[in-house]
PDB file of C-alpha atoms in Angstrom:
ATOM      1  CA  MET A   1      83.319  81.892  32.483  1.00  0.00           C
ATOM      2  CA  SER A   2      84.195  84.796  30.193  1.00  0.00           C
ATOM      3  CA  PRO A   3      82.830  83.228  26.966  1.00  0.00           C
ATOM      4  CA  LEU A   4      79.629  82.242  28.796  1.00  0.00           C
ATOM      5  CA  ARG A   5      79.155  85.748  30.156  1.00  0.00           C
ATOM      6  CA  THR A   6      79.724  87.216  26.704  1.00  0.00           C
ATOM      7  CA  LEU A   7      77.129  84.879  25.166  1.00  0.00           C
ATOM      8  CA  VAL A   8      74.611  85.793  27.873  1.00  0.00           C
ATOM      9  CA  THR A   9      75.286  89.486  27.264  1.00  0.00           C
ATOM     10  CA  LEU A  10      74.785  89.171  23.508  1.00  0.00           C
ATOM     11  CA  PHE A  11      71.559  87.214  24.038  1.00  0.00           C
ATOM     12  CA  VAL A  12      70.154  89.855  26.386  1.00  0.00           C
ATOM     13  CA  SER A  13      71.096  92.633  23.963  1.00  0.00           C
ATOM     14  CA  LEU A  14      69.486  90.881  21.001  1.00  0.00           C
ATOM     15  CA  SER A  15      66.325  90.291  23.014  1.00  0.00           C
ATOM     16  CA  ALA A  16      66.106  93.878  24.185  1.00  0.00           C
ATOM     17  CA  VAL A  17      66.839  95.643  20.929  1.00  0.00           C
ATOM     18  CA  SER A  18      63.927  93.996  19.100  1.00  0.00           C
ATOM     19  CA  ALA A  19      61.496  95.886  21.303  1.00  0.00           C
ATOM     20  CA  PHE A  20      62.601  99.165  19.744  1.00  0.00           C
ATOM     21  CA  ALA A  21      62.517  98.096  16.091  1.00  0.00           C
ATOM     22  CA  PRO A  22      59.906 100.100  14.153  1.00  0.00           C
ATOM     23  CA  SER A  23      57.709  98.928  11.308  1.00  0.00           C
ATOM     24  CA  LYS A  24      56.975 100.732   8.037  1.00  0.00           C
ATOM     25  CA  PRO A  25      53.685 102.436   7.322  1.00  0.00           C
ATOM     26  CA  ALA A  26      51.384 100.328   5.183  1.00  0.00           C
ATOM     27  CA  ALA A  27      51.683 102.746   2.256  1.00  0.00           C
ATOM     28  CA  SER A  28      55.417 102.155   1.921  1.00  0.00           C
ATOM     29  CA  GLN A  29      55.973  98.732   3.483  1.00  0.00           C
ATOM     30  CA  ARG A  30      59.124  97.090   2.126  1.00  0.00           C
ATOM     31  CA  ALA A  31      59.105  93.363   1.449  1.00  0.00           C
ATOM     32  CA  THR A  32      60.375  91.446   4.489  1.00  0.00           C
ATOM     33  CA  ALA A  33      59.155  88.503   6.523  1.00  0.00           C
ATOM     34  CA  LEU A  34      60.197  90.115   9.809  1.00  0.00           C
ATOM     35  CA  ASN A  35      57.857  93.122   9.984  1.00  0.00           C
ATOM     36  CA  ILE A  36      56.284  91.597  13.073  1.00  0.00           C
ATOM     37  CA  ALA A  37      54.529  94.552  14.717  1.00  0.00           C
ATOM     38  CA  PRO A  38      51.517  96.113  12.981  1.00  0.00           C
ATOM     39  CA  PRO A  39      52.651  99.119  10.884  1.00  0.00           C
ATOM     40  CA  GLU A  40      49.937 101.268  12.455  1.00  0.00           C
ATOM     41  CA  ILE A  41      51.751 101.269  15.812  1.00  0.00           C
ATOM     42  CA  TYR A  42      54.800 103.116  14.538  1.00  0.00           C
ATOM     43  CA  GLN A  43      52.712 105.248  12.185  1.00  0.00           C
ATOM     44  CA  GLN A  44      50.566 106.436  15.107  1.00  0.00           C
ATOM     45  CA  ALA A  45      53.683 107.113  17.207  1.00  0.00           C
ATOM     46  CA  GLN A  46      55.028 109.342  14.447  1.00  0.00           C
ATOM     47  CA  LYS A  47      51.745 111.256  14.209  1.00  0.00           C
ATOM     48  CA  ASP A  48      51.600 111.735  17.988  1.00  0.00           C
ATOM     49  CA  TRP A  49      55.177 113.017  18.012  1.00  0.00           C
ATOM     50  CA  GLU A  50      54.550 115.394  15.109  1.00  0.00           C
ATOM     51  CA  THR A  51      51.449 116.734  16.881  1.00  0.00           C
ATOM     52  CA  GLU A  52      52.979 117.185  20.326  1.00  0.00           C
ATOM     53  CA  PHE A  53      56.458 118.265  19.229  1.00  0.00           C
ATOM     54  CA  ALA A  54      55.898 119.902  15.847  1.00  0.00           C
ATOM     55  CA  PRO A  55      58.888 122.308  16.121  1.00  0.00           C
ATOM     56  CA  LEU A  56      61.232 119.326  16.603  1.00  0.00           C
ATOM     57  CA  ALA A  57      59.541 116.940  14.174  1.00  0.00           C
ATOM     58  CA  LYS A  58      59.983 119.262  11.186  1.00  0.00           C
ATOM     59  CA  TYR A  59      63.753 119.090  11.681  1.00  0.00           C
ATOM     60  CA  GLY A  60      63.824 115.278  11.801  1.00  0.00           C
ATOM     61  CA  TRP A  61      64.070 114.761  15.558  1.00  0.00           C
ATOM     62  CA  GLY A  62      62.173 111.920  17.232  1.00  0.00           C
ATOM     63  CA  PRO A  63      61.093 108.535  15.850  1.00  0.00           C
ATOM     64  CA  SER A  64      62.321 109.133  12.329  1.00  0.00           C
ATOM     65  CA  VAL A  65      64.589 107.729   9.630  1.00  0.00           C
ATOM     66  CA  GLN A  66      66.797 110.819   9.978  1.00  0.00           C
ATOM     67  CA  ALA A  67      67.431 110.137  13.676  1.00  0.00           C
ATOM     68  CA  GLU A  68      68.059 106.419  13.149  1.00  0.00           C
ATOM     69  CA  LYS A  69      70.432 107.118  10.272  1.00  0.00           C
ATOM     70  CA  TRP A  70      72.586 109.532  12.269  1.00  0.00           C
ATOM     71  CA  ASN A  71      72.571 107.338  15.377  1.00  0.00           C
ATOM     72  CA  GLY A  72      73.775 104.479  13.198  1.00  0.00           C
ATOM     73  CA  ARG A  73      76.478 106.640  11.614  1.00  0.00           C
ATOM     74  CA  HIS A  74      77.823 107.675  14.999  1.00  0.00           C
ATOM     75  CA  ALA A  75      77.814 104.046  16.164  1.00  0.00           C
ATOM     76  CA  MET A  76      79.744 102.961  13.059  1.00  0.00           C
ATOM     77  CA  PHE A  77      82.183 105.832  13.549  1.00  0.00           C
ATOM     78  CA  GLY A  78      82.570 104.722  17.171  1.00  0.00           C
ATOM     79  CA  TRP A  79      83.501 101.199  16.113  1.00  0.00           C
ATOM     80  CA  VAL A  80      86.132 102.542  13.733  1.00  0.00           C
ATOM     81  CA  PHE A  81      87.660 104.483  16.629  1.00  0.00           C
ATOM     82  CA  ILE A  82      87.452 101.508  19.028  1.00  0.00           C
ATOM     83  CA  CYS A  83      89.173  99.184  16.550  1.00  0.00           C
ATOM     84  CA  ALA A  84      91.826 101.811  15.733  1.00  0.00           C
ATOM     85  CA  THR A  85      92.501 102.316  19.448  1.00  0.00           C
ATOM     86  CA  ALA A  86      92.814  98.559  20.029  1.00  0.00           C
ATOM     87  CA  TYR A  87      95.241  98.321  17.105  1.00  0.00           C
ATOM     88  CA  ALA A  88      97.312 101.219  18.480  1.00  0.00           C
ATOM     89  CA  LYS A  89      97.441  99.601  21.915  1.00  0.00           C
ATOM     90  CA  GLY A  90      98.427  96.220  20.533  1.00  0.00           C
ATOM     91  CA  HIS A  91     101.186  97.548  18.259  1.00  0.00           C
ATOM     92  CA  GLY A  92     102.912  99.868  20.701  1.00  0.00           C
ATOM     93  CA  LEU A  93     101.750 103.096  19.081  1.00  0.00           C
ATOM     94  CA  ILE A  94     100.888 104.676  22.454  1.00  0.00           C
ATOM     95  CA  PRO A  95     104.093 105.920  24.170  1.00  0.00           C
ATOM     96  CA  ASP A  96     104.708 104.963  27.813  1.00  0.00           C
ATOM     97  CA  PRO A  97     101.224 103.469  28.225  1.00  0.00           C
ATOM     98  CA  ASP A  98     101.613 102.470  31.894  1.00  0.00           C
ATOM     99  CA  MET A  99     103.208 105.703  33.111  1.00  0.00           C
ATOM    100  CA  LEU A 100     100.980 107.663  35.511  1.00  0.00           C
ATOM    101  CA  LEU A 101     100.466 111.355  34.827  1.00  0.00           C
ATOM    102  CA  ASP A 102     102.156 113.787  37.190  1.00  0.00           C
ATOM    103  CA  PHE A 103      99.574 115.365  39.505  1.00  0.00           C
ATOM    104  CA  LYS A 104     101.689 118.509  39.933  1.00  0.00           C
ATOM    105  CA  GLU A 105     101.838 118.967  36.177  1.00  0.00           C
ATOM    106  CA  TRP A 106      98.269 118.026  35.235  1.00  0.00           C
ATOM    107  CA  GLY A 107      96.317 118.725  38.418  1.00  0.00           C
ATOM    108  CA  THR A 108      92.789 117.395  38.917  1.00  0.00           C
ATOM    109  CA  LEU A 109      92.412 116.985  35.159  1.00  0.00           C
ATOM    110  CA  ALA A 110      94.324 113.710  35.435  1.00  0.00           C
ATOM    111  CA  THR A 111      92.791 112.357  38.646  1.00  0.00           C
ATOM    112  CA  ILE A 112      90.344 109.514  39.071  1.00  0.00           C
ATOM    113  CA  SER A 113      89.668 109.888  42.791  1.00  0.00           C
ATOM    114  CA  GLY A 114      91.712 111.719  45.370  1.00  0.00           C
ATOM    115  CA  LYS A 115      95.244 112.115  44.023  1.00  0.00           C
ATOM    116  CA  GLU A 116      95.334 108.877  42.028  1.00  0.00           C
ATOM    117  CA  THR A 117      96.061 109.797  38.414  1.00  0.00           C
ATOM    118  CA  ILE A 118      95.277 108.043  35.146  1.00  0.00           C
ATOM    119  CA  THR A 119      97.859 106.396  32.919  1.00  0.00           C
ATOM    120  CA  ASN A 120      99.380 107.983  29.849  1.00  0.00           C
ATOM    121  CA  GLU A 121      97.532 105.454  27.685  1.00  0.00           C
ATOM    122  CA  ARG A 122      94.163 106.423  29.140  1.00  0.00           C
ATOM    123  CA  ALA A 123      94.917 110.127  28.796  1.00  0.00           C
ATOM    124  CA  ILE A 124      95.841 109.761  25.107  1.00  0.00           C
ATOM    125  CA  ILE A 125      92.697 107.713  24.422  1.00  0.00           C
ATOM    126  CA  LEU A 126      90.525 110.317  26.190  1.00  0.00           C
ATOM    127  CA  MET A 127      92.043 113.178  24.220  1.00  0.00           C
ATOM    128  CA  ALA A 128      91.690 111.240  20.959  1.00  0.00           C
ATOM    129  CA  ASN A 129      88.033 110.612  21.847  1.00  0.00           C
ATOM    130  CA  ALA A 130      87.506 114.329  22.376  1.00  0.00           C
ATOM    131  CA  HIS A 131      89.040 115.149  18.985  1.00  0.00           C
ATOM    132  CA  PHE A 132      87.046 112.473  17.165  1.00  0.00           C
ATOM    133  CA  PHE A 133      83.872 113.643  18.882  1.00  0.00           C
ATOM    134  CA  ALA A 134      84.569 117.167  17.650  1.00  0.00           C
ATOM    135  CA  VAL A 135      85.090 115.897  14.093  1.00  0.00           C
ATOM    136  CA  SER A 136      81.861 113.893  14.303  1.00  0.00           C
ATOM    137  CA  LEU A 137      79.973 116.902  15.658  1.00  0.00           C
ATOM    138  CA  MET A 138      81.257 119.174  12.901  1.00  0.00           C
ATOM    139  CA  ALA A 139      80.232 116.582  10.287  1.00  0.00           C
ATOM    140  CA  THR A 140      76.634 116.847  11.504  1.00  0.00           C
ATOM    141  CA  ILE A 141      76.477 120.614  11.998  1.00  0.00           C
ATOM    142  CA  CYS A 142      78.619 121.732   9.037  1.00  0.00           C
ATOM    143  CA  PRO A 143      78.457 118.891   6.483  1.00  0.00           C
ATOM    144  CA  LEU A 144      80.443 118.909   3.274  1.00  0.00           C
ATOM    145  CA  PRO A 145      78.563 119.826   0.059  1.00  0.00           C
ATOM    146  CA  PHE A 146      78.091 116.164  -0.879  1.00  0.00           C
ATOM    147  CA  GLY A 147      76.871 115.194   2.602  1.00  0.00           C
ATOM    148  CA  ASP A 148      73.610 115.700   4.446  1.00  0.00           C
ATOM    149  CA  SER A 149      73.066 117.570   7.709  1.00  0.00           C
ATOM    150  CA  LEU A 150      71.987 116.215  11.062  1.00  0.00           C
ATOM    151  CA  LEU A 151      68.711 118.145  10.899  1.00  0.00           C
ATOM    152  CA  LEU A 152      66.244 118.560   8.085  1.00  0.00           C
ATOM    153  CA  ASP A 153      66.336 122.147   6.867  1.00  0.00           C
ATOM    154  CA  PRO A 154      62.864 123.559   6.029  1.00  0.00           C
ATOM    155  CA  ASN A 155      64.596 126.164   3.831  1.00  0.00           C
ATOM    156  CA  ASP A 156      66.334 123.536   1.716  1.00  0.00           C
ATOM    157  CA  PRO A 157      64.847 123.180  -1.814  1.00  0.00           C
ATOM    158  CA  MET A 158      64.883 119.395  -1.275  1.00  0.00           C
ATOM    159  CA  TYR A 159      63.085 119.590   2.069  1.00  0.00           C
ATOM    160  CA  GLU A 160      59.772 118.126   0.844  1.00  0.00           C
ATOM    161  CA  LYS A 161      61.532 115.116  -0.660  1.00  0.00           C
ATOM    162  CA  GLN A 162      63.657 114.627   2.461  1.00  0.00           C
ATOM    163  CA  ALA A 163      60.620 114.939   4.732  1.00  0.00           C
ATOM    164  CA  GLU A 164      58.756 112.340   2.667  1.00  0.00           C
ATOM    165  CA  ARG A 165      61.667 109.922   2.927  1.00  0.00           C
ATOM    166  CA  ASN A 166      61.960 110.655   6.637  1.00  0.00           C
ATOM    167  CA  ALA A 167      58.317 109.625   7.144  1.00  0.00           C
ATOM    168  CA  GLN A 168      58.919 106.141   5.703  1.00  0.00           C
ATOM    169  CA  PRO A 169      60.843 103.914   8.167  1.00  0.00           C
ATOM    170  CA  PHE A 170      62.524 100.752   6.937  1.00  0.00           C
ATOM    171  CA  GLY A 171      60.697  98.219   9.085  1.00  0.00           C
ATOM    172  CA  TYR A 172      62.064  95.487  11.352  1.00  0.00           C
ATOM    173  CA  LEU A 173      64.494  94.285   8.698  1.00  0.00           C
ATOM    174  CA  PRO A 174      65.160  96.384   5.565  1.00  0.00           C
ATOM    175  CA  ALA A 175      65.475  94.766   2.162  1.00  0.00           C
ATOM    176  CA  LEU A 176      68.982  93.395   1.603  1.00  0.00           C
ATOM    177  CA  LYS A 177      70.532  95.726  -0.990  1.00  0.00           C
ATOM    178  CA  PHE A 178      74.305  95.746  -1.290  1.00  0.00           C
ATOM    179  CA  GLY A 179      76.429  98.751  -2.190  1.00  0.00           C
ATOM    180  CA  LEU A 180      75.957 102.423  -1.354  1.00  0.00           C
ATOM    181  CA  THR A 181      72.243 102.172  -0.596  1.00  0.00           C
ATOM    182  CA  GLU A 182      70.067 103.508   2.215  1.00  0.00           C
ATOM    183  CA  GLU A 183      69.077  99.961   3.145  1.00  0.00           C
ATOM    184  CA  ALA A 184      72.720  98.921   3.566  1.00  0.00           C
ATOM    185  CA  GLU A 185      73.444 101.998   5.685  1.00  0.00           C
ATOM    186  CA  ILE A 186      70.456 101.355   7.959  1.00  0.00           C
ATOM    187  CA  ILE A 187      71.412  97.676   8.459  1.00  0.00           C
ATOM    188  CA  ASN A 188      75.065  98.520   9.151  1.00  0.00           C
ATOM    189  CA  GLY A 189      74.014 101.283  11.530  1.00  0.00           C
ATOM    190  CA  ARG A 190      71.680  98.989  13.441  1.00  0.00           C
ATOM    191  CA  LEU A 191      74.387  96.320  13.746  1.00  0.00           C
ATOM    192  CA  ALA A 192      76.836  98.948  14.992  1.00  0.00           C
ATOM    193  CA  MET A 193      74.354 100.233  17.597  1.00  0.00           C
ATOM    194  CA  LEU A 194      73.598  96.664  18.711  1.00  0.00           C
ATOM    195  CA  GLY A 195      77.344  96.021  18.965  1.00  0.00           C
ATOM    196  CA  ILE A 196      77.864  99.094  21.158  1.00  0.00           C
ATOM    197  CA  ILE A 197      75.012  97.996  23.454  1.00  0.00           C
ATOM    198  CA  SER A 198      76.468  94.473  23.657  1.00  0.00           C
ATOM    199  CA  LEU A 199      79.920  95.871  24.424  1.00  0.00           C
ATOM    200  CA  VAL A 200      78.589  98.032  27.265  1.00  0.00           C
ATOM    201  CA  PHE A 201      76.696  95.053  28.732  1.00  0.00           C
ATOM    202  CA  ALA A 202      79.769  92.822  28.429  1.00  0.00           C
ATOM    203  CA  THR A 203      81.918  95.450  30.158  1.00  0.00           C
ATOM    204  CA  ALA A 204      79.455  95.660  33.049  1.00  0.00           C
ATOM    205  CA  VAL A 205      79.083  91.874  33.381  1.00  0.00           C
ATOM    206  CA  GLU A 206      82.730  90.864  32.972  1.00  0.00           C
ATOM    207  CA  GLN A 207      84.218  93.935  34.685  1.00  0.00           C
ATOM    208  CA  LYS A 208      86.867  94.315  31.997  1.00  0.00           C
ATOM    209  CA  PRO A 209      88.000  97.248  29.851  1.00  0.00           C
ATOM    210  CA  MET A 210      86.171  97.578  26.541  1.00  0.00           C
ATOM    211  CA  LEU A 211      89.340  97.144  24.499  1.00  0.00           C
ATOM    212  CA  ASP A 212      90.124  93.838  26.237  1.00  0.00           C
ATOM    213  CA  ILE A 213      86.629  92.545  25.492  1.00  0.00           C
ATOM    214  CA  VAL A 214      86.834  93.589  21.839  1.00  0.00           C
ATOM    215  CA  ASN A 215      90.209  91.869  21.611  1.00  0.00           C
ATOM    216  CA  GLU A 216      88.661  88.683  23.027  1.00  0.00           C
ATOM    217  CA  TRP A 217      85.792  88.868  20.543  1.00  0.00           C
ATOM    218  CA  VAL A 218      88.262  88.856  17.625  1.00  0.00           C
ATOM    219  CA  GLY A 219      90.314  86.043  19.103  1.00  0.00           C
ATOM    220  CA  GLY A 220      93.231  88.151  20.334  1.00  0.00           C
ATOM    221  CA  LEU A 221      93.846  89.686  16.916  1.00  0.00           C
ATOM    222  CA  TYR A 222      94.836  93.103  18.279  1.00  0.00           C
ATOM    223  CA  TYR A 223      97.179  92.121  21.149  1.00  0.00           C
TER     224      TYR A 223
END
């Protein structure tokens, strides 16, 4: 039943995600046969957002390329961490994975419910998640000189150019351009976000840990 449940989960996720796919404004529509919704729908949504939430819109929040790009980056970063964690679990890189934490030593920090504590493996994964989240957060707030920030900065000399790019979404399916291109980043980000959604659905349906499901998806490659 597991493969069938996984297929059903993926189908539901693919069906649901299409409802949120924006289209490009007519002035900057990229060539694709899958721009199904009229461009005016997304264009009007952007205008309504910019009117009602002007202080947020000028920084790139809301239905914008900037928001989609960073959501995609975090999803891709999440998949790197998930795969690295699965590899560590499968190759014995987590010490004493099944050992329960000592309640007297760790207190309620290590409890699930009552006095039942989590395993050493789960504790290490949680702490690693916290560290990676901090790194990801710092990358958005304090980017390196060659990177871009999470928010559009009105004081940046390139703000007008960035705002213009931010106002031109990539449509249902961006043009297929390989290499270090914006189109490739948007496609990879969307696939990563879809994968995360599918993984959460599969976890809920199959009642299995995420790492076990990912391992099944790759044919037991990790462990």
